[in-house]
Structures are given as structure tokens and as C-alpha cells.
Amino acid sequence: MAEPEAICRYLFGNDRRQLLQGLNVSISAGPTREPIDPVRFISNRSSGKMGYALAQVARQMGANVTLISGPVSLSAPPGVKLLQVETTQQMYEAIMAGIAAADIYIGTAAVVDYRAALPESHKIKKQADQAIISLQKNIDIIAAVASLPNKPFTVGFAAETQGLEEYALDKLNRKNLDMIAANWVGNETEGGFDSDQNALQVFWHGGRQTLDMTSKLQLAEQLLVLVAQRFADKSATN
Amino acid sequence: MAEPEAICRYLFGNDRRQLLQGLNVSISAGPTREPIDPVRFISNRSSGKMGYALAQVARQMGANVTLISGPVSLSAPPGVKLLQVETTQQMYEAIMAGIAAADIYIGTAAVVDYRAALPESHKIKKQADQAIISLQKNIDIIAAVASLPNKPFTVGFAAETQGLEEYALDKLNRKNLDMIAANWVGNETEGGFDSDQNALQVFWHGGRQTLDMTSKLQLAEQLLVLVAQRFADKSATN
């Protein structure tokens, strides 16, 4: 657990290993995919870069990192335990199987929140000019994590095209998160998605901080310093 | 244009450059993506590996190759002109812009055949337990290419989970193709999709050939030899 002086040492560059030393950190990353049939699927835009950057830096800070990832074209950072999944339900099960041991959970995955109600086992032949897909809501993974009796320090992400602060604060409170990192999406100049850069607005109960546009690795480092500080504060008051 | 003796030279390994020398070959590859909103989309399983392998080998055989590709994590082969697109409509427009100059068109792309009828410009908030997406059929790119008055030699692909030969022959005839390469999908042991290997059943009017499971590069070479032969035969009879 990080103490203030460990944080100071880290911030002044003496020891980046110590800040999350020995903590179990679980990170979800990438999109999920929901099959419509064996060929077609519904997915979300997500390169996984932010989650993989967080996993890499958390490992460098001394954490035992489990990365639960949907399909992306990235390799697991050295020393990180990678669990590959495809659907939201598979991601939920992989996360929940290890969550009791997690000190910190960071949900960066862009999970698909609806699945096809009746996925077809054979490829659907196109015929009609119009068609409809019936969808069924998926489980809300981060809300499930944050509602556990002994929940880990839970960090969510919010990608929004409008009302960023309002949605982020609502999600922080409604889902009982400890922290939320929000970013704009849908605009090339604003980072996110496939970009190597991003900027974040970070909110927690009683505080906020803006992390300016920079590389996702730099951003991961800045966010994990905030997480370590808040985790230490929360542990101290429990 | 390939003459029988050029084909013999190629098959006996003397000159792999000559078989498609100077021909303009247009190849579509990868999936397309149809946005539901700025974050969610519908797509198809396709790594693009077969199309990129065909582009690489066709270039090595002397063709001028244009590769029109949906989002994949592959780099363009050396000497190949790459046009990157996202939706089926964008792929259609990119292909049609250059099709008049094409001698051969090979459609390996797994285009999404339906798009959201009313894509949302802002991220949709999840609320109801059930939802529906209304879909509108997309243009059939390969049928459009094959119905042109001066159509190129047109090669289609068919990925099927059942009735492979029946569907492939139906598609060959119904869409006025010159050749179709069919493979099983939805089974890990049968190649296709993300695999580096595949096997193909190739059909044309009056003939067929089985290309056994091998690397996609080897398969590309074998298929392009068949294409060059049939292209030469067809040109000779016109």
C-alpha cells in the first residue's frame, strides 16, 4: 500500500517500483464482441491501448496485474497475466473468478452492453431489404464489481460524445465507483479509440483532476499515481 | 495477359513475375463496419489475411494491384496501392472509382450486408432490458461489379457454415461471377477467419478444383494460377 512518502519518492523519480508494490490489480481492456451469427457480430470501438498501457505501468509500479482483454491486436505487457475473452458474459466471468483477491479494479473495456437475443448457429442469408435484430441487455460488469461486499478500489472509464462531466459524475455515484476517468470520443482531434494519445478528466468523491493530452503510457502513469493516492487514503480511513 | 507457355514456365518455377504481368488487379479485403452510433458498430469476422496474401502474390506475379481494405491490423504489401475504408458504401465507392481499369477483380472482403437504418450521431444510453436495431440492406458490391457492361474477370469468395458447394454454385451463377472460392467457417480446425491457414473449393463455369489446407500465401499463389489460366482462356474466346 502506498504511503505519502512513497508517493513523494515516486513523484520525484526515485522509485517507480514501490507505488503499487504487492497489490493485486485487475484491469479490463478492449472491446467485447456479441455474435449475431457465426460471421456477424456487434462490437464497440476500442483499441485496448489505454488498458494495456495501464497494465504495463501498474506492473512496473510493482503490482501483480491480471489483464482481462477482448479481441485486440496488442501483445500482453511483460509480467502481466492475460486472459482473453470475446463476449461480455465471458469477460464478466473471467473478472469475477479473480475479483476476491483484487485490491484495485480498473475497467477500461468498452463492453458491448446489448447482445443478440437469439444468435443464430448458422450464417443468416440476406434476403429482405429491411431486417431487425432483437437485443437483450448484458450484465453491467463494473456495477457488479462495485456492489461486492468487499469490493476492490473500483475505477471506471466513461467515453462520451456529449455531457462528459454530467455523465461521468452520474456514473461515479450511480454505480458506487471510487473513481472515474472520462474522455471525449468521436472526434479525431480528441484522442481516444485507436489513437496513441488521450486526455482524461478524473473524478472521485470530493475531488477531480484534469490530465492533459499526452501519450497513453504517460497518461497511465499519471492516472495510477492518482489511484495509488486515493487507494491509500481510502485504506487509511477504513 | 498469361499465355499457356507463360503458365507452364510459372508452374515449373522459371518466372513467377510473368503470370499477371501488366494486368490491373483490384482486390477487396477485410471486414466493413456499419456504425450504430459513434461507439457501437456491426461488423463481420475477417482478419484480411487472405486478401492481403492475394495482393502480395499478385504483385509478385507482375500485376498492378489496388487493395481496398476495411479495418484490419495488417500492413500493405510492398508495391501495392492500399485504399482504406470503413463502411460497405465507402468500399463500394472506392472499388467503383477504379473498376473501369481493372482486368481482374477479386472480392475477398467480408462486407457487412446490412447497415443501421438510422445511425445515431451521439452515443446511445442503455436503458431498456430489450432493444431492437432496424437494418437496411447494403449494396451488393460483387454483384454490382459483375453486372458492369465491360466487367473485369470477377472472382468471389463464399464463407459458409453449411451447404458449401450448393451456396457457392448458386452465388457463382446468380451474381454472374467468373470464379468463386469457397471455404468453411465457424470451426477452428477448418482455417478461415483469423487463421494463417485455409483450404478452398474453387468453382468456375465448367470446372472446379480443391486447394488443400495450407498457408494463405501458398493458397493465394495456387488460386492466382487458376485465375490467370481462366482469365487467359476467357480472353482467348472473346
Short mmCIF file of C-alpha atoms in Angstrom, two decimals:
data_model
loop_
_atom_site.label_atom_id
_atom_site.label_comp_id
_atom_site.label_asym_id
_atom_site.label_seq_id
_atom_site.Cartn_x
_atom_site.Cartn_y
_atom_site.Cartn_z
CA MET A 1 0.00 0.00 0.00
CA ALA A 2 1.33 3.46 -0.91
CA GLU A 3 2.14 5.87 1.90
CA PRO A 4 2.53 9.63 1.27
CA GLU A 5 6.29 9.44 1.41
CA ALA A 6 6.32 6.59 -1.10
CA ILE A 7 4.20 8.76 -3.37
CA CYS A 8 6.65 11.64 -2.94
CA ARG A 9 9.59 9.36 -3.74
CA TYR A 10 7.73 8.20 -6.83
CA LEU A 11 6.83 11.70 -7.96
CA PHE A 12 10.44 12.82 -7.61
CA GLY A 13 11.56 9.86 -9.65
CA ASN A 14 13.40 7.82 -7.05
CA ASP A 15 11.43 4.61 -7.15
CA ARG A 16 8.70 3.77 -9.59
CA ARG A 17 8.57 0.17 -8.35
CA GLN A 18 7.14 0.91 -4.95
CA LEU A 19 3.87 2.72 -5.57
CA LEU A 20 1.69 -0.38 -6.17
CA GLN A 21 4.15 -2.93 -4.72
CA GLY A 22 2.47 -6.25 -3.97
CA LEU A 23 -1.06 -5.06 -4.79
CA ASN A 24 -3.32 -7.19 -6.98
CA VAL A 25 -4.63 -5.08 -9.83
CA SER A 26 -7.30 -6.37 -12.22
CA ILE A 27 -7.74 -4.43 -15.48
CA SER A 28 -10.29 -4.99 -18.25
CA ALA A 29 -9.42 -3.81 -21.76
CA GLY A 30 -10.51 -3.73 -25.36
CA PRO A 31 -13.96 -4.25 -26.83
CA THR A 32 -16.21 -7.25 -26.47
CA ARG A 33 -18.00 -8.91 -29.37
CA GLU A 34 -21.55 -10.20 -29.37
CA PRO A 35 -22.31 -12.72 -32.11
CA ILE A 36 -25.35 -12.23 -34.35
CA ASP A 37 -24.43 -15.45 -36.19
CA PRO A 38 -21.09 -17.26 -36.74
CA VAL A 39 -19.92 -14.47 -39.08
CA ARG A 40 -21.55 -11.22 -37.98
CA PHE A 41 -21.20 -9.51 -34.62
CA ILE A 42 -21.85 -6.30 -32.71
CA SER A 43 -18.82 -4.61 -31.16
CA ASN A 44 -17.53 -1.34 -29.77
CA ARG A 45 -14.68 0.85 -30.92
CA SER A 46 -11.73 0.19 -28.64
CA SER A 47 -8.09 -0.47 -29.50
CA GLY A 48 -7.31 -1.66 -25.95
CA LYS A 49 -4.31 0.69 -25.86
CA MET A 50 -5.35 2.51 -22.65
CA GLY A 51 -5.93 -0.74 -20.73
CA TYR A 52 -2.70 -2.33 -21.96
CA ALA A 53 -0.76 0.86 -21.06
CA LEU A 54 -2.27 0.78 -17.54
CA ALA A 55 -1.34 -2.90 -17.20
CA GLN A 56 2.25 -2.23 -18.29
CA VAL A 57 2.74 0.72 -15.92
CA ALA A 58 0.97 -0.95 -12.98
CA ARG A 59 3.34 -3.90 -13.38
CA GLN A 60 6.32 -1.52 -13.47
CA MET A 61 4.99 0.00 -10.23
CA GLY A 62 5.17 -3.43 -8.59
CA ALA A 63 1.58 -4.69 -8.87
CA ASN A 64 0.52 -8.24 -9.71
CA VAL A 65 -1.54 -7.45 -12.79
CA THR A 66 -4.31 -9.51 -14.40
CA LEU A 67 -5.46 -8.11 -17.75
CA ILE A 68 -8.83 -9.38 -18.99
CA SER A 69 -9.00 -8.44 -22.64
CA GLY A 70 -11.41 -8.63 -25.54
CA PRO A 71 -10.09 -9.12 -29.12
CA VAL A 72 -7.36 -6.55 -29.88
CA SER A 73 -4.12 -6.64 -31.87
CA LEU A 74 -1.80 -5.97 -28.92
CA SER A 75 0.60 -8.24 -27.04
CA ALA A 76 0.44 -8.66 -23.27
CA PRO A 77 2.99 -6.44 -21.47
CA PRO A 78 5.85 -8.43 -19.82
CA GLY A 79 4.92 -9.95 -16.48
CA VAL A 80 1.19 -9.36 -16.92
CA LYS A 81 -1.27 -12.27 -16.72
CA LEU A 82 -3.50 -12.03 -19.81
CA LEU A 83 -6.98 -13.61 -20.00
CA GLN A 84 -8.50 -13.36 -23.48
CA VAL A 85 -12.27 -13.27 -23.86
CA GLU A 86 -14.77 -12.41 -26.54
CA THR A 87 -18.26 -11.73 -25.22
CA THR A 88 -19.35 -9.51 -22.33
CA GLN A 89 -20.55 -12.57 -20.41
CA GLN A 90 -17.12 -14.24 -20.83
CA MET A 91 -15.43 -11.05 -19.64
CA TYR A 92 -17.73 -10.89 -16.61
CA GLU A 93 -16.95 -14.49 -15.65
CA ALA A 94 -13.17 -14.06 -16.11
CA ILE A 95 -13.16 -10.90 -13.97
CA MET A 96 -15.39 -12.32 -11.26
CA ALA A 97 -13.30 -15.52 -10.98
CA GLY A 98 -10.37 -13.48 -9.61
CA ILE A 99 -12.02 -10.42 -8.11
CA ALA A 100 -11.93 -11.58 -4.46
CA ALA A 101 -8.13 -11.26 -4.49
CA ALA A 102 -8.08 -7.87 -6.26
CA ASP A 103 -7.13 -4.71 -4.35
CA ILE A 104 -7.83 -2.46 -7.31
CA TYR A 105 -10.11 -2.98 -10.32
CA ILE A 106 -9.82 -0.70 -13.37
CA GLY A 107 -12.50 -1.16 -16.01
CA THR A 108 -11.25 0.30 -19.30
CA ALA A 109 -13.01 -2.25 -21.51
CA ALA A 110 -15.63 -0.91 -23.89
CA VAL A 111 -18.05 -3.76 -23.31
CA VAL A 112 -20.99 -4.17 -25.65
CA ASP A 113 -23.97 -3.57 -23.42
CA TYR A 114 -26.50 -5.46 -25.55
CA ARG A 115 -26.24 -8.91 -27.10
CA ALA A 116 -28.38 -10.51 -29.80
CA ALA A 117 -31.38 -12.03 -28.03
CA LEU A 118 -31.28 -15.09 -30.31
CA PRO A 119 -27.91 -15.55 -32.00
CA GLU A 120 -28.10 -17.94 -34.98
CA SER A 121 -25.86 -21.00 -35.08
CA HIS A 122 -25.65 -20.83 -38.90
CA LYS A 123 -24.85 -17.90 -41.13
CA ILE A 124 -28.02 -15.90 -41.85
CA LYS A 125 -28.72 -15.49 -45.58
CA LYS A 126 -29.56 -11.95 -46.60
CA GLN A 127 -32.93 -11.64 -48.20
CA ALA A 128 -35.20 -8.81 -47.19
CA ASP A 129 -34.32 -5.16 -47.80
CA GLN A 130 -35.05 -4.45 -44.15
CA ALA A 131 -34.39 -6.53 -41.08
CA ILE A 132 -34.32 -6.10 -37.32
CA ILE A 133 -32.10 -7.52 -34.61
CA SER A 134 -33.64 -8.05 -31.19
CA LEU A 135 -31.23 -7.22 -28.39
CA GLN A 136 -31.04 -8.20 -24.74
CA LYS A 137 -29.18 -6.07 -22.19
CA ASN A 138 -25.90 -7.53 -20.91
CA ILE A 139 -24.79 -7.59 -17.30
CA ASP A 140 -23.16 -4.35 -16.12
CA ILE A 141 -19.69 -5.63 -15.15
CA ILE A 142 -18.36 -2.62 -13.27
CA ALA A 143 -21.59 -2.17 -11.33
CA ALA A 144 -21.37 -5.84 -10.37
CA VAL A 145 -17.77 -5.40 -9.18
CA ALA A 146 -18.60 -2.24 -7.23
CA SER A 147 -21.56 -3.87 -5.49
CA LEU A 148 -19.50 -6.70 -3.99
CA PRO A 149 -19.44 -6.71 -0.16
CA ASN A 150 -15.62 -6.47 -0.11
CA LYS A 151 -15.25 -4.59 -3.34
CA PRO A 152 -11.83 -3.60 -4.63
CA PHE A 153 -10.98 0.08 -5.17
CA THR A 154 -13.02 0.45 -8.35
CA VAL A 155 -12.07 2.76 -11.22
CA GLY A 156 -14.38 3.22 -14.18
CA PHE A 157 -13.98 4.86 -17.55
CA ALA A 158 -16.54 6.92 -19.45
CA ALA A 159 -16.28 7.70 -23.15
CA GLU A 160 -18.81 10.32 -24.13
CA THR A 161 -19.80 12.37 -27.14
CA GLN A 162 -21.69 14.95 -25.07
CA GLY A 163 -22.31 15.99 -21.43
CA LEU A 164 -18.97 14.47 -20.31
CA GLU A 165 -18.84 15.75 -16.73
CA GLU A 166 -22.53 15.22 -16.06
CA TYR A 167 -22.48 11.60 -17.31
CA ALA A 168 -19.19 10.82 -15.57
CA LEU A 169 -20.37 12.11 -12.16
CA ASP A 170 -23.69 10.32 -12.57
CA LYS A 171 -21.85 7.06 -13.37
CA LEU A 172 -19.46 7.54 -10.42
CA ASN A 173 -22.35 7.86 -7.98
CA ARG A 174 -24.93 5.54 -9.51
CA LYS A 175 -22.51 2.63 -9.85
CA ASN A 176 -20.79 3.17 -6.49
CA LEU A 177 -17.33 3.65 -8.09
CA ASP A 178 -14.31 5.08 -6.27
CA MET A 179 -13.00 6.97 -9.26
CA ILE A 180 -13.94 7.61 -12.88
CA ALA A 181 -11.79 8.72 -15.81
CA ALA A 182 -13.74 10.38 -18.60
CA ASN A 183 -12.79 11.28 -22.14
CA TRP A 184 -14.42 12.67 -25.27
CA VAL A 185 -14.81 10.32 -28.21
CA GLY A 186 -15.96 10.54 -31.79
CA ASN A 187 -13.57 13.30 -32.76
CA GLU A 188 -10.14 12.54 -34.22
CA THR A 189 -8.52 15.55 -32.58
CA GLU A 190 -9.61 14.49 -29.12
CA GLY A 191 -7.70 11.21 -28.86
CA GLY A 192 -9.42 8.08 -27.55
CA PHE A 193 -10.13 4.92 -29.57
CA ASP A 194 -7.31 3.98 -31.92
CA SER A 195 -5.16 6.98 -31.03
CA ASP A 196 -1.90 6.64 -29.10
CA GLN A 197 -2.83 9.80 -27.23
CA ASN A 198 -5.66 10.74 -24.95
CA ALA A 199 -6.71 13.25 -22.30
CA LEU A 200 -8.78 12.47 -19.21
CA GLN A 201 -11.00 14.22 -16.71
CA VAL A 202 -10.69 12.24 -13.47
CA PHE A 203 -13.38 12.47 -10.78
CA TRP A 204 -13.64 10.92 -7.32
CA HIS A 205 -15.76 11.64 -4.26
CA GLY A 206 -14.52 15.05 -3.15
CA GLY A 207 -12.01 15.74 -5.90
CA ARG A 208 -11.14 15.95 -9.56
CA GLN A 209 -8.12 16.39 -11.75
CA THR A 210 -7.53 17.09 -15.43
CA LEU A 211 -4.86 15.01 -17.16
CA ASP A 212 -3.88 16.86 -20.34
CA MET A 213 -3.48 15.27 -23.79
CA THR A 214 -0.40 13.08 -23.82
CA SER A 215 0.67 9.55 -24.73
CA LYS A 216 -1.44 6.75 -23.24
CA LEU A 217 1.65 5.47 -21.38
CA GLN A 218 2.22 8.88 -19.73
CA LEU A 219 -1.49 9.12 -19.01
CA ALA A 220 -1.47 5.62 -17.46
CA GLU A 221 1.34 6.69 -15.15
CA GLN A 222 -0.46 9.87 -14.08
CA LEU A 223 -3.74 8.04 -13.52
CA LEU A 224 -2.08 5.26 -11.49
CA VAL A 225 -0.42 7.86 -9.22
CA LEU A 226 -3.92 9.27 -8.55
CA VAL A 227 -5.28 5.75 -7.98
CA ALA A 228 -2.46 4.92 -5.55
CA GLN A 229 -3.08 8.15 -3.60
CA ARG A 230 -6.83 7.61 -3.35
CA PHE A 231 -6.39 3.91 -2.56
CA ALA A 232 -4.00 4.81 0.28
CA ASP A 233 -6.39 7.47 1.62
CA LYS A 234 -9.34 5.08 1.49
CA SER A 235 -7.41 2.26 3.16
CA ALA A 236 -6.26 4.67 5.90
CA THR A 237 -9.86 5.65 6.73
CA ASN A 238 -11.18 2.08 6.81
CA MET B 1 -2.06 -11.47 -70.24
CA ALA B 2 -0.97 -15.05 -69.46
CA GLU B 3 -0.43 -17.44 -72.35
CA PRO B 4 -0.26 -21.23 -71.82
CA GLU B 5 3.52 -21.27 -72.15
CA ALA B 6 3.85 -18.49 -69.57
CA ILE B 7 1.71 -20.59 -67.23
CA CYS B 8 3.98 -23.60 -67.83
CA ARG B 9 7.07 -21.52 -67.14
CA TYR B 10 5.46 -20.32 -63.93
CA LEU B 11 4.40 -23.78 -62.82
CA PHE B 12 7.90 -25.10 -63.38
CA GLY B 13 9.29 -22.27 -61.34
CA ASN B 14 11.14 -20.32 -64.01
CA ASP B 15 9.40 -17.00 -63.74
CA ARG B 16 6.86 -16.04 -61.15
CA ARG B 17 6.87 -12.44 -62.37
CA GLN B 18 5.25 -13.06 -65.70
CA LEU B 19 1.91 -14.66 -64.94
CA LEU B 20 -0.04 -11.45 -64.25
CA GLN B 21 2.48 -9.07 -65.80
CA GLY B 22 0.98 -5.68 -66.51
CA LEU B 23 -2.58 -6.63 -65.53
CA ASN B 24 -4.59 -4.36 -63.25
CA VAL B 25 -5.90 -6.38 -60.32
CA SER B 26 -8.36 -4.94 -57.80
CA ILE B 27 -8.76 -6.83 -54.51
CA SER B 28 -11.14 -6.11 -51.64
CA ALA B 29 -10.16 -7.35 -48.17
CA GLY B 30 -11.09 -7.36 -44.51
CA PRO B 31 -14.42 -6.63 -42.87
CA THR B 32 -16.50 -3.50 -43.14
CA ARG B 33 -18.04 -1.74 -40.17
CA GLU B 34 -21.52 -0.23 -40.01
CA PRO B 35 -21.96 2.34 -37.22
CA ILE B 36 -24.92 2.04 -34.84
CA ASP B 37 -23.73 5.18 -33.05
CA PRO B 38 -20.25 6.79 -32.66
CA VAL B 39 -19.14 3.93 -30.36
CA ARG B 40 -21.02 0.78 -31.40
CA PHE B 41 -20.93 -0.93 -34.77
CA ILE B 42 -21.87 -4.11 -36.63
CA SER B 43 -19.04 -5.98 -38.33
CA ASN B 44 -18.01 -9.33 -39.77
CA ARG B 45 -15.24 -11.69 -38.75
CA SER B 46 -12.37 -11.20 -41.17
CA SER B 47 -8.68 -10.74 -40.49
CA GLY B 48 -7.99 -9.62 -44.07
CA LYS B 49 -5.14 -12.15 -44.30
CA MET B 50 -6.44 -13.91 -47.45
CA GLY B 51 -6.92 -10.63 -49.35
CA TYR B 52 -3.54 -9.23 -48.27
CA ALA B 53 -1.84 -12.52 -49.27
CA LEU B 54 -3.51 -12.37 -52.71
CA ALA B 55 -2.39 -8.75 -53.10
CA GLN B 56 1.21 -9.64 -52.19
CA VAL B 57 1.42 -12.62 -54.56
CA ALA B 58 -0.41 -10.85 -57.42
CA ARG B 59 2.15 -8.03 -57.13
CA GLN B 60 4.99 -10.58 -57.20
CA MET B 61 3.40 -12.03 -60.36
CA GLY B 62 3.71 -8.63 -62.03
CA ALA B 63 0.23 -7.15 -61.57
CA ASN B 64 -0.58 -3.55 -60.70
CA VAL B 65 -2.54 -4.20 -57.51
CA THR B 66 -5.09 -1.97 -55.77
CA LEU B 67 -6.16 -3.29 -52.37
CA ILE B 68 -9.37 -1.82 -50.97
CA SER B 69 -9.43 -2.75 -47.30
CA GLY B 70 -11.69 -2.41 -44.30
CA PRO B 71 -10.16 -2.01 -40.81
CA VAL B 72 -7.56 -4.73 -40.17
CA SER B 73 -4.23 -4.84 -38.33
CA LEU B 74 -2.10 -5.65 -41.38
CA SER B 75 0.35 -3.53 -43.38
CA ALA B 76 0.04 -3.10 -47.13
CA PRO B 77 2.36 -5.47 -49.05
CA PRO B 78 5.24 -3.68 -50.86
CA GLY B 79 4.25 -2.10 -54.15
CA VAL B 80 0.50 -2.46 -53.54
CA LYS B 81 -1.79 0.59 -53.62
CA LEU B 82 -3.86 0.49 -50.42
CA LEU B 83 -7.22 2.28 -50.08
CA GLN B 84 -8.58 2.13 -46.52
CA VAL B 85 -12.33 2.28 -45.96
CA GLU B 86 -14.75 1.57 -43.13
CA THR B 87 -18.35 1.09 -44.31
CA THR B 88 -19.70 -1.04 -47.14
CA GLN B 89 -20.80 2.08 -49.01
CA GLN B 90 -17.28 3.54 -48.76
CA MET B 91 -15.82 0.25 -50.03
CA TYR B 92 -18.28 0.22 -52.93
CA GLU B 93 -17.33 3.76 -53.93
CA ALA B 94 -13.57 3.12 -53.67
CA ILE B 95 -13.85 -0.04 -55.79
CA MET B 96 -16.11 1.52 -58.41
CA ALA B 97 -13.85 4.57 -58.80
CA GLY B 98 -11.13 2.35 -60.28
CA ILE B 99 -13.04 -0.61 -61.71
CA ALA B 100 -13.05 0.55 -65.36
CA ALA B 101 -9.28 -0.02 -65.50
CA ALA B 102 -9.35 -3.40 -63.73
CA ASP B 103 -8.66 -6.60 -65.68
CA ILE B 104 -9.36 -8.80 -62.66
CA TYR B 105 -11.46 -8.15 -59.54
CA ILE B 106 -11.16 -10.44 -56.52
CA GLY B 107 -13.69 -9.81 -53.74
CA THR B 108 -12.35 -11.32 -50.50
CA ALA B 109 -13.86 -8.67 -48.24
CA ALA B 110 -16.44 -9.86 -45.72
CA VAL B 111 -18.70 -6.87 -46.20
CA VAL B 112 -21.49 -6.28 -43.72
CA ASP B 113 -24.61 -6.71 -45.79
CA TYR B 114 -26.92 -4.66 -43.56
CA ARG B 115 -26.37 -1.21 -42.03
CA ALA B 116 -28.28 0.50 -39.23
CA ALA B 117 -31.25 2.21 -40.85
CA LEU B 118 -30.88 5.25 -38.59
CA PRO B 119 -27.39 5.50 -37.07
CA GLU B 120 -27.28 7.87 -34.08
CA SER B 121 -24.86 10.81 -34.07
CA HIS B 122 -24.47 10.62 -30.27
CA LYS B 123 -23.75 7.63 -28.07
CA ILE B 124 -26.98 5.84 -27.21
CA LYS B 125 -27.54 5.46 -23.44
CA LYS B 126 -28.52 1.98 -22.39
CA GLN B 127 -31.84 1.88 -20.60
CA ALA B 128 -34.33 -0.82 -21.52
CA ASP B 129 -33.65 -4.51 -20.96
CA GLN B 130 -34.60 -5.15 -24.57
CA ALA B 131 -33.95 -3.11 -27.67
CA ILE B 132 -34.10 -3.52 -31.41
CA ILE B 133 -31.93 -2.25 -34.24
CA SER B 134 -33.59 -1.62 -37.59
CA LEU B 135 -31.39 -2.61 -40.50
CA GLN B 136 -31.31 -1.65 -44.15
CA LYS B 137 -29.71 -3.89 -46.77
CA ASN B 138 -26.42 -2.65 -48.23
CA ILE B 139 -25.48 -2.64 -51.89
CA ASP B 140 -24.10 -5.98 -53.14
CA ILE B 141 -20.62 -4.92 -54.27
CA ILE B 142 -19.57 -8.00 -56.21
CA ALA B 143 -22.91 -8.27 -57.99
CA ALA B 144 -22.52 -4.61 -58.98
CA VAL B 145 -19.01 -5.26 -60.34
CA ALA B 146 -20.12 -8.38 -62.23
CA SER B 147 -23.06 -6.58 -63.83
CA LEU B 148 -20.90 -3.86 -65.43
CA PRO B 149 -21.02 -3.87 -69.26
CA ASN B 150 -17.24 -4.33 -69.51
CA LYS B 151 -16.83 -6.24 -66.29
CA PRO B 152 -13.40 -7.42 -65.15
CA PHE B 153 -12.77 -11.15 -64.64
CA THR B 154 -14.66 -11.39 -61.36
CA VAL B 155 -13.71 -13.75 -58.54
CA GLY B 156 -15.92 -14.07 -55.46
CA PHE B 157 -15.44 -15.72 -52.10
CA ALA B 158 -18.02 -17.61 -50.09
CA ALA B 159 -17.63 -18.42 -46.40
CA GLU B 160 -20.27 -20.87 -45.29
CA THR B 161 -21.22 -22.86 -42.22
CA GLN B 162 -23.35 -25.35 -44.19
CA GLY B 163 -24.20 -26.32 -47.79
CA LEU B 164 -20.85 -25.02 -49.07
CA GLU B 165 -20.98 -26.30 -52.65
CA GLU B 166 -24.65 -25.55 -53.15
CA TYR B 167 -24.32 -21.95 -51.91
CA ALA B 168 -21.09 -21.38 -53.83
CA LEU B 169 -22.51 -22.59 -57.15
CA ASP B 170 -25.69 -20.59 -56.59
CA LYS B 171 -23.63 -17.45 -55.90
CA LEU B 172 -21.41 -18.07 -58.96
CA ASN B 173 -24.44 -18.22 -61.25
CA ARG B 174 -26.80 -15.75 -59.60
CA LYS B 175 -24.19 -12.99 -59.41
CA ASN B 176 -22.65 -13.64 -62.83
CA LEU B 177 -19.16 -14.32 -61.41
CA ASP B 178 -16.34 -15.94 -63.37
CA MET B 179 -14.99 -17.91 -60.43
CA ILE B 180 -15.78 -18.48 -56.76
CA ALA B 181 -13.56 -19.71 -53.94
CA ALA B 182 -15.48 -21.24 -51.05
CA ASN B 183 -14.40 -22.19 -47.55
CA TRP B 184 -15.96 -23.49 -44.36
CA VAL B 185 -16.07 -21.12 -41.41
CA GLY B 186 -17.07 -21.23 -37.77
CA ASN B 187 -14.81 -24.14 -36.91
CA GLU B 188 -11.28 -23.57 -35.60
CA THR B 189 -9.90 -26.68 -37.29
CA GLU B 190 -11.11 -25.57 -40.70
CA GLY B 191 -8.99 -22.44 -41.09
CA GLY B 192 -10.58 -19.21 -42.32
CA PHE B 193 -11.03 -16.00 -40.28
CA ASP B 194 -8.03 -15.25 -38.07
CA SER B 195 -6.11 -18.37 -39.05
CA ASP B 196 -2.94 -18.22 -41.13
CA GLN B 197 -4.14 -21.34 -42.95
CA ASN B 198 -7.13 -22.10 -45.10
CA ALA B 199 -8.47 -24.55 -47.69
CA LEU B 200 -10.62 -23.63 -50.68
CA GLN B 201 -13.06 -25.25 -53.07
CA VAL B 202 -12.80 -23.30 -56.33
CA PHE B 203 -15.62 -23.38 -58.88
CA TRP B 204 -15.96 -21.81 -62.33
CA HIS B 205 -18.27 -22.41 -65.28
CA GLY B 206 -17.30 -25.87 -66.43
CA GLY B 207 -14.70 -26.72 -63.81
CA ARG B 208 -13.66 -26.98 -60.20
CA GLN B 209 -10.55 -27.59 -58.13
CA THR B 210 -9.85 -28.33 -54.48
CA LEU B 211 -6.98 -26.40 -52.89
CA ASP B 212 -5.96 -28.29 -49.77
CA MET B 213 -5.29 -26.75 -46.36
CA THR B 214 -2.08 -24.76 -46.49
CA SER B 215 -0.76 -21.28 -45.63
CA LYS B 216 -2.76 -18.36 -47.03
CA LEU B 217 0.31 -17.28 -49.04
CA GLN B 218 0.58 -20.71 -50.70
CA LEU B 219 -3.16 -20.73 -51.25
CA ALA B 220 -3.01 -17.24 -52.80
CA GLU B 221 -0.40 -18.48 -55.26
CA GLN B 222 -2.42 -21.56 -56.22
CA LEU B 223 -5.61 -19.52 -56.62
CA LEU B 224 -3.89 -16.86 -58.75
CA VAL B 225 -2.50 -19.54 -61.06
CA LEU B 226 -6.10 -20.74 -61.58
CA VAL B 227 -7.28 -17.15 -62.08
CA ALA B 228 -4.53 -16.49 -64.65
CA GLN B 229 -5.44 -19.68 -66.54
CA ARG B 230 -9.15 -18.93 -66.64
CA PHE B 231 -8.53 -15.26 -67.46
CA ALA B 232 -6.34 -16.30 -70.40
CA ASP B 233 -8.95 -18.81 -71.62
CA LYS B 234 -11.73 -16.26 -71.35
CA SER B 235 -9.73 -13.56 -73.11
CA ALA B 236 -8.86 -16.03 -75.89
CA THR B 237 -12.54 -16.78 -76.53
CA ASN B 238 -13.66 -13.15 -76.56
#
